[in-house]
């Protein structure tokens, strides 16, 4: 007997959250296993995570089944090779590039400071608004634009630290800030390019579903990351290989972080597609809070009062940004 869709959807939400939190934990474990942010192997870890994703995508096509729906106690979907043309793949390259850049930037940001990096990444709508306005001619509504200072203000307040002699001063991890902003920028480009790609009915049909498009994107992201890895950290690759052979911590955390990254993104796509905009926005906001609290427990590093208040303001601003147009449009409809 099949599990009802509503029950399955609840389970998909649960595993999406669980996968996201565990990804952050395993990602930190993999970075710690190579010596942390100063070891010069962060790009290598990021690329190898995408390598795990690419390998998993190939296995799905060989098996012909995608087991992700088992998370909701439902039967797996078939996943055959896409019938995409060479031109389709070329048109997907910008999405793959942005996916690679967003992922690597996130790994650098979270490697710098897992907690502050999460707070900076909460400001993604701000960068999305800038990118869509400047490059795609799609500015946010006036109501959405009014929410952006709230998000920026929250991130700024989280960057403050009270001084012993009184007053406040800016104190934050520069790596987490710089790469967090880069991750937000490339995530915005990725979202817009992916949407543009899948509005082409021919490409959409030949891909045969979002699962195949995501699989191709991750493979492209891995292939694009490889030359960057060898260019920036090639001198350390031999050391990384030897470390991988001997360190069970690195082996486990690297493979698991790659798998969690692939699966939680796939589950997020499934849940958001099955729910309305407001529900998806609330779910995303709740996810950010859960991940932030969870990583505070994992790292043993307590959030400062400024970080707690700043994170609450920024995440609250993200939620308001996501739902404000829907809230006001529904009020107008009721008034009419």
PDB file of N, CA and C in Angstrom, residues 114-175:
ATOM      1  N   UNK A 114      31.711  28.430  10.137  1.00  0.00           N
ATOM      2  CA  UNK A 114      30.449  27.768   9.814  1.00  0.00           C
ATOM      3  C   UNK A 114      29.208  28.547  10.257  1.00  0.00           C
ATOM      4  N   UNK A 115      29.314  29.300  11.365  1.00  0.00           N
ATOM      5  CA  UNK A 115      28.152  30.018  11.881  1.00  0.00           C
ATOM      6  C   UNK A 115      27.951  31.336  11.142  1.00  0.00           C
ATOM      7  N   UNK A 116      28.993  32.155  11.067  1.00  0.00           N
ATOM      8  CA  UNK A 116      28.865  33.439  10.387  1.00  0.00           C
ATOM      9  C   UNK A 116      28.617  33.221   8.882  1.00  0.00           C
ATOM     10  N   UNK A 117      29.225  32.168   8.345  1.00  0.00           N
ATOM     11  CA  UNK A 117      28.993  31.847   6.936  1.00  0.00           C
ATOM     12  C   UNK A 117      27.520  31.596   6.652  1.00  0.00           C
ATOM     13  N   UNK A 118      26.834  30.919   7.576  1.00  0.00           N
ATOM     14  CA  UNK A 118      25.399  30.664   7.416  1.00  0.00           C
ATOM     15  C   UNK A 118      24.601  31.970   7.475  1.00  0.00           C
ATOM     16  N   UNK A 119      25.013  32.871   8.350  1.00  0.00           N
ATOM     17  CA  UNK A 119      24.309  34.156   8.474  1.00  0.00           C
ATOM     18  C   UNK A 119      24.456  34.967   7.184  1.00  0.00           C
ATOM     19  N   UNK A 120      25.682  34.976   6.634  1.00  0.00           N
ATOM     20  CA  UNK A 120      25.912  35.705   5.377  1.00  0.00           C
ATOM     21  C   UNK A 120      25.089  35.092   4.249  1.00  0.00           C
ATOM     22  N   UNK A 121      25.037  33.766   4.203  1.00  0.00           N
ATOM     23  CA  UNK A 121      24.289  33.085   3.140  1.00  0.00           C
ATOM     24  C   UNK A 121      22.789  33.352   3.246  1.00  0.00           C
ATOM     25  N   UNK A 122      22.332  33.748   4.439  1.00  0.00           N
ATOM     26  CA  UNK A 122      20.915  34.106   4.597  1.00  0.00           C
ATOM     27  C   UNK A 122      20.577  35.361   3.805  1.00  0.00           C
ATOM     28  N   UNK A 123      21.598  36.128   3.442  1.00  0.00           N
ATOM     29  CA  UNK A 123      21.371  37.346   2.665  1.00  0.00           C
ATOM     30  C   UNK A 123      21.275  37.112   1.173  1.00  0.00           C
ATOM     31  N   UNK A 124      21.076  35.880   0.749  1.00  0.00           N
ATOM     32  CA  UNK A 124      21.014  35.545  -0.684  1.00  0.00           C
ATOM     33  C   UNK A 124      19.982  36.372  -1.465  1.00  0.00           C
ATOM     34  N   UNK A 125      18.784  36.652  -0.900  1.00  0.00           N
ATOM     35  CA  UNK A 125      17.809  37.445  -1.679  1.00  0.00           C
ATOM     36  C   UNK A 125      18.328  38.822  -2.088  1.00  0.00           C
ATOM     37  N   UNK A 126      19.214  39.412  -1.278  1.00  0.00           N
ATOM     38  CA  UNK A 126      19.760  40.724  -1.621  1.00  0.00           C
ATOM     39  C   UNK A 126      20.581  40.628  -2.905  1.00  0.00           C
ATOM     40  N   UNK A 127      21.465  39.647  -2.964  1.00  0.00           N
ATOM     41  CA  UNK A 127      22.288  39.468  -4.156  1.00  0.00           C
ATOM     42  C   UNK A 127      21.424  39.049  -5.347  1.00  0.00           C
ATOM     43  N   UNK A 128      20.408  38.242  -5.076  1.00  0.00           N
ATOM     44  CA  UNK A 128      19.502  37.815  -6.148  1.00  0.00           C
ATOM     45  C   UNK A 128      18.786  39.017  -6.761  1.00  0.00           C
ATOM     46  N   UNK A 129      18.354  39.948  -5.905  1.00  0.00           N
ATOM     47  CA  UNK A 129      17.673  41.153  -6.394  1.00  0.00           C
ATOM     48  C   UNK A 129      18.606  41.999  -7.265  1.00  0.00           C
ATOM     49  N   UNK A 130      19.863  42.126  -6.829  1.00  0.00           N
ATOM     50  CA  UNK A 130      20.840  42.914  -7.589  1.00  0.00           C
ATOM     51  C   UNK A 130      21.124  42.267  -8.942  1.00  0.00           C
ATOM     52  N   UNK A 131      21.381  40.952  -8.915  1.00  0.00           N
ATOM     53  CA  UNK A 131      21.707  40.223 -10.147  1.00  0.00           C
ATOM     54  C   UNK A 131      20.545  40.261 -11.130  1.00  0.00           C
ATOM     55  N   UNK A 132      19.349  39.997 -10.651  1.00  0.00           N
ATOM     56  CA  UNK A 132      18.194  39.966 -11.550  1.00  0.00           C
ATOM     57  C   UNK A 132      17.847  41.349 -12.107  1.00  0.00           C
ATOM     58  N   UNK A 133      18.130  42.381 -11.328  1.00  0.00           N
ATOM     59  CA  UNK A 133      17.877  43.742 -11.799  1.00  0.00           C
ATOM     60  C   UNK A 133      18.887  44.157 -12.863  1.00  0.00           C
ATOM     61  N   UNK A 134      20.168  43.920 -12.583  1.00  0.00           N
ATOM     62  CA  UNK A 134      21.229  44.387 -13.472  1.00  0.00           C
ATOM     63  C   UNK A 134      21.398  43.538 -14.731  1.00  0.00           C
ATOM     64  N   UNK A 135      21.239  42.223 -14.603  1.00  0.00           N
ATOM     65  CA  UNK A 135      21.572  41.336 -15.713  1.00  0.00           C
ATOM     66  C   UNK A 135      20.363  40.734 -16.432  1.00  0.00           C
ATOM     67  N   UNK A 136      19.213  40.701 -15.767  1.00  0.00           N
ATOM     68  CA  UNK A 136      18.047  40.060 -16.391  1.00  0.00           C
ATOM     69  C   UNK A 136      16.854  41.005 -16.533  1.00  0.00           C
ATOM     70  N   UNK A 137      17.036  42.257 -16.107  1.00  0.00           N
ATOM     71  CA  UNK A 137      15.949  43.229 -16.239  1.00  0.00           C
ATOM     72  C   UNK A 137      14.699  42.865 -15.470  1.00  0.00           C
ATOM     73  N   UNK A 138      14.885  42.198 -14.327  1.00  0.00           N
ATOM     74  CA  UNK A 138      13.744  41.776 -13.516  1.00  0.00           C
ATOM     75  C   UNK A 138      13.928  42.259 -12.069  1.00  0.00           C
ATOM     76  N   UNK A 139      13.697  43.530 -11.838  1.00  0.00           N
ATOM     77  CA  UNK A 139      13.870  44.063 -10.471  1.00  0.00           C
ATOM     78  C   UNK A 139      12.779  43.526  -9.547  1.00  0.00           C
ATOM     79  N   UNK A 140      13.049  43.479  -8.242  1.00  0.00           N
ATOM     80  CA  UNK A 140      12.016  43.044  -7.298  1.00  0.00           C
ATOM     81  C   UNK A 140      10.928  44.100  -7.193  1.00  0.00           C
ATOM     82  N   UNK A 141       9.786  43.697  -6.671  1.00  0.00           N
ATOM     83  CA  UNK A 141       8.707  44.658  -6.455  1.00  0.00           C
ATOM     84  C   UNK A 141       9.130  45.674  -5.388  1.00  0.00           C
ATOM     85  N   UNK A 142       8.387  46.754  -5.295  1.00  0.00           N
ATOM     86  CA  UNK A 142       8.693  47.789  -4.296  1.00  0.00           C
ATOM     87  C   UNK A 142       8.631  47.204  -2.890  1.00  0.00           C
ATOM     88  N   UNK A 143       7.653  46.340  -2.657  1.00  0.00           N
ATOM     89  CA  UNK A 143       7.511  45.721  -1.332  1.00  0.00           C
ATOM     90  C   UNK A 143       8.712  44.840  -1.005  1.00  0.00           C
ATOM     91  N   UNK A 144       9.153  44.061  -1.990  1.00  0.00           N
ATOM     92  CA  UNK A 144      10.313  43.210  -1.767  1.00  0.00           C
ATOM     93  C   UNK A 144      11.570  44.059  -1.541  1.00  0.00           C
ATOM     94  N   UNK A 145      11.714  45.102  -2.356  1.00  0.00           N
ATOM     95  CA  UNK A 145      12.887  45.977  -2.219  1.00  0.00           C
ATOM     96  C   UNK A 145      12.953  46.605  -0.828  1.00  0.00           C
ATOM     97  N   UNK A 146      11.772  46.887  -0.247  1.00  0.00           N
ATOM     98  CA  UNK A 146      11.728  47.488   1.091  1.00  0.00           C
ATOM     99  C   UNK A 146      12.226  46.520   2.166  1.00  0.00           C
ATOM    100  N   UNK A 147      12.216  45.226   1.866  1.00  0.00           N
ATOM    101  CA  UNK A 147      12.679  44.226   2.838  1.00  0.00           C
ATOM    102  C   UNK A 147      14.195  44.045   2.814  1.00  0.00           C
ATOM    103  N   UNK A 148      14.842  44.447   1.728  1.00  0.00           N
ATOM    104  CA  UNK A 148      16.276  44.211   1.581  1.00  0.00           C
ATOM    105  C   UNK A 148      17.117  44.886   2.669  1.00  0.00           C
ATOM    106  N   UNK A 149      16.817  46.152   3.066  1.00  0.00           N
ATOM    107  CA  UNK A 149      17.604  46.760   4.152  1.00  0.00           C
ATOM    108  C   UNK A 149      17.509  45.988   5.472  1.00  0.00           C
ATOM    109  N   UNK A 150      16.389  45.308   5.690  1.00  0.00           N
ATOM    110  CA  UNK A 150      16.239  44.506   6.922  1.00  0.00           C
ATOM    111  C   UNK A 150      17.250  43.364   6.909  1.00  0.00           C
ATOM    112  N   UNK A 151      17.356  42.703   5.762  1.00  0.00           N
ATOM    113  CA  UNK A 151      18.282  41.571   5.642  1.00  0.00           C
ATOM    114  C   UNK A 151      19.724  42.046   5.805  1.00  0.00           C
ATOM    115  N   UNK A 152      20.070  43.118   5.090  1.00  0.00           N
ATOM    116  CA  UNK A 152      21.434  43.673   5.175  1.00  0.00           C
ATOM    117  C   UNK A 152      21.736  44.127   6.606  1.00  0.00           C
ATOM    118  N   UNK A 153      20.766  44.785   7.236  1.00  0.00           N
ATOM    119  CA  UNK A 153      20.951  45.255   8.609  1.00  0.00           C
ATOM    120  C   UNK A 153      21.189  44.113   9.573  1.00  0.00           C
ATOM    121  N   UNK A 154      20.475  43.003   9.383  1.00  0.00           N
ATOM    122  CA  UNK A 154      20.667  41.835  10.241  1.00  0.00           C
ATOM    123  C   UNK A 154      22.063  41.260  10.127  1.00  0.00           C
ATOM    124  N   UNK A 155      22.546  41.113   8.880  1.00  0.00           N
ATOM    125  CA  UNK A 155      23.898  40.575   8.668  1.00  0.00           C
ATOM    126  C   UNK A 155      24.941  41.529   9.260  1.00  0.00           C
ATOM    127  N   UNK A 156      24.727  42.841   9.096  1.00  0.00           N
ATOM    128  CA  UNK A 156      25.670  43.818   9.641  1.00  0.00           C
ATOM    129  C   UNK A 156      25.702  43.768  11.164  1.00  0.00           C
ATOM    130  N   UNK A 157      24.517  43.637  11.775  1.00  0.00           N
ATOM    131  CA  UNK A 157      24.468  43.596  13.241  1.00  0.00           C
ATOM    132  C   UNK A 157      25.153  42.326  13.764  1.00  0.00           C
ATOM    133  N   UNK A 158      25.024  41.229  13.013  1.00  0.00           N
ATOM    134  CA  UNK A 158      25.670  39.977  13.412  1.00  0.00           C
ATOM    135  C   UNK A 158      27.189  40.078  13.334  1.00  0.00           C
ATOM    136  N   UNK A 159      27.693  41.085  12.595  1.00  0.00           N
ATOM    137  CA  UNK A 159      29.134  41.279  12.446  1.00  0.00           C
ATOM    138  C   UNK A 159      29.731  42.093  13.591  1.00  0.00           C
ATOM    139  N   UNK A 160      28.884  42.638  14.453  1.00  0.00           N
ATOM    140  CA  UNK A 160      29.367  43.470  15.554  1.00  0.00           C
ATOM    141  C   UNK A 160      29.764  42.633  16.764  1.00  0.00           C
ATOM    142  N   UNK A 161      30.695  43.163  17.522  1.00  0.00           N
ATOM    143  CA  UNK A 161      31.084  42.521  18.786  1.00  0.00           C
ATOM    144  C   UNK A 161      31.342  43.594  19.825  1.00  0.00           C
ATOM    145  N   UNK A 162      30.783  43.358  21.006  1.00  0.00           N
ATOM    146  CA  UNK A 162      30.939  44.335  22.087  1.00  0.00           C
ATOM    147  C   UNK A 162      32.371  44.322  22.600  1.00  0.00           C
ATOM    148  N   UNK A 163      32.941  45.511  22.765  1.00  0.00           N
ATOM    149  CA  UNK A 163      34.313  45.646  23.247  1.00  0.00           C
ATOM    150  C   UNK A 163      34.349  45.690  24.777  1.00  0.00           C
ATOM    151  N   UNK A 164      35.480  45.264  25.337  1.00  0.00           N
ATOM    152  CA  UNK A 164      35.630  45.234  26.790  1.00  0.00           C
ATOM    153  C   UNK A 164      35.531  46.633  27.396  1.00  0.00           C
ATOM    154  N   UNK A 165      36.035  47.622  26.649  1.00  0.00           N
ATOM    155  CA  UNK A 165      36.003  48.996  27.156  1.00  0.00           C
ATOM    156  C   UNK A 165      34.690  49.695  26.847  1.00  0.00           C
ATOM    157  N   UNK A 166      33.767  48.963  26.246  1.00  0.00           N
ATOM    158  CA  UNK A 166      32.469  49.544  25.907  1.00  0.00           C
ATOM    159  C   UNK A 166      32.378  49.865  24.424  1.00  0.00           C
ATOM    160  N   UNK A 167      31.169  49.931  23.937  1.00  0.00           N
ATOM    161  CA  UNK A 167      30.967  50.202  22.522  1.00  0.00           C
ATOM    162  C   UNK A 167      31.072  48.936  21.683  1.00  0.00           C
ATOM    163  N   UNK A 168      30.905  49.105  20.377  1.00  0.00           N
ATOM    164  CA  UNK A 168      30.926  47.977  19.455  1.00  0.00           C
ATOM    165  C   UNK A 168      31.974  48.201  18.366  1.00  0.00           C
ATOM    166  N   UNK A 169      32.451  47.097  17.819  1.00  0.00           N
ATOM    167  CA  UNK A 169      33.363  47.150  16.673  1.00  0.00           C
ATOM    168  C   UNK A 169      33.036  45.981  15.758  1.00  0.00           C
ATOM    169  N   UNK A 170      33.328  46.162  14.477  1.00  0.00           N
ATOM    170  CA  UNK A 170      33.103  45.079  13.527  1.00  0.00           C
ATOM    171  C   UNK A 170      34.111  43.966  13.775  1.00  0.00           C
ATOM    172  N   UNK A 171      33.620  42.730  13.867  1.00  0.00           N
ATOM    173  CA  UNK A 171      34.508  41.591  14.010  1.00  0.00           C
ATOM    174  C   UNK A 171      33.836  40.385  13.361  1.00  0.00           C
ATOM    175  N   UNK A 172      34.447  39.905  12.300  1.00  0.00           N
ATOM    176  CA  UNK A 172      33.883  38.764  11.587  1.00  0.00           C
ATOM    177  C   UNK A 172      34.997  38.085  10.795  1.00  0.00           C
ATOM    178  N   UNK A 173      34.722  36.881  10.328  1.00  0.00           N
ATOM    179  CA  UNK A 173      35.687  36.146   9.525  1.00  0.00           C
ATOM    180  C   UNK A 173      35.585  36.652   8.083  1.00  0.00           C
ATOM    181  N   UNK A 174      36.671  37.246   7.576  1.00  0.00           N
ATOM    182  CA  UNK A 174      36.641  37.836   6.237  1.00  0.00           C
ATOM    183  C   UNK A 174      36.420  36.786   5.157  1.00  0.00           C
ATOM    184  N   UNK A 175      36.973  35.588   5.355  1.00  0.00           N
ATOM    185  CA  UNK A 175      36.776  34.512   4.377  1.00  0.00           C
ATOM    186  C   UNK A 175      35.302  34.152   4.268  1.00  0.00           C
TER     187      UNK A 175
END
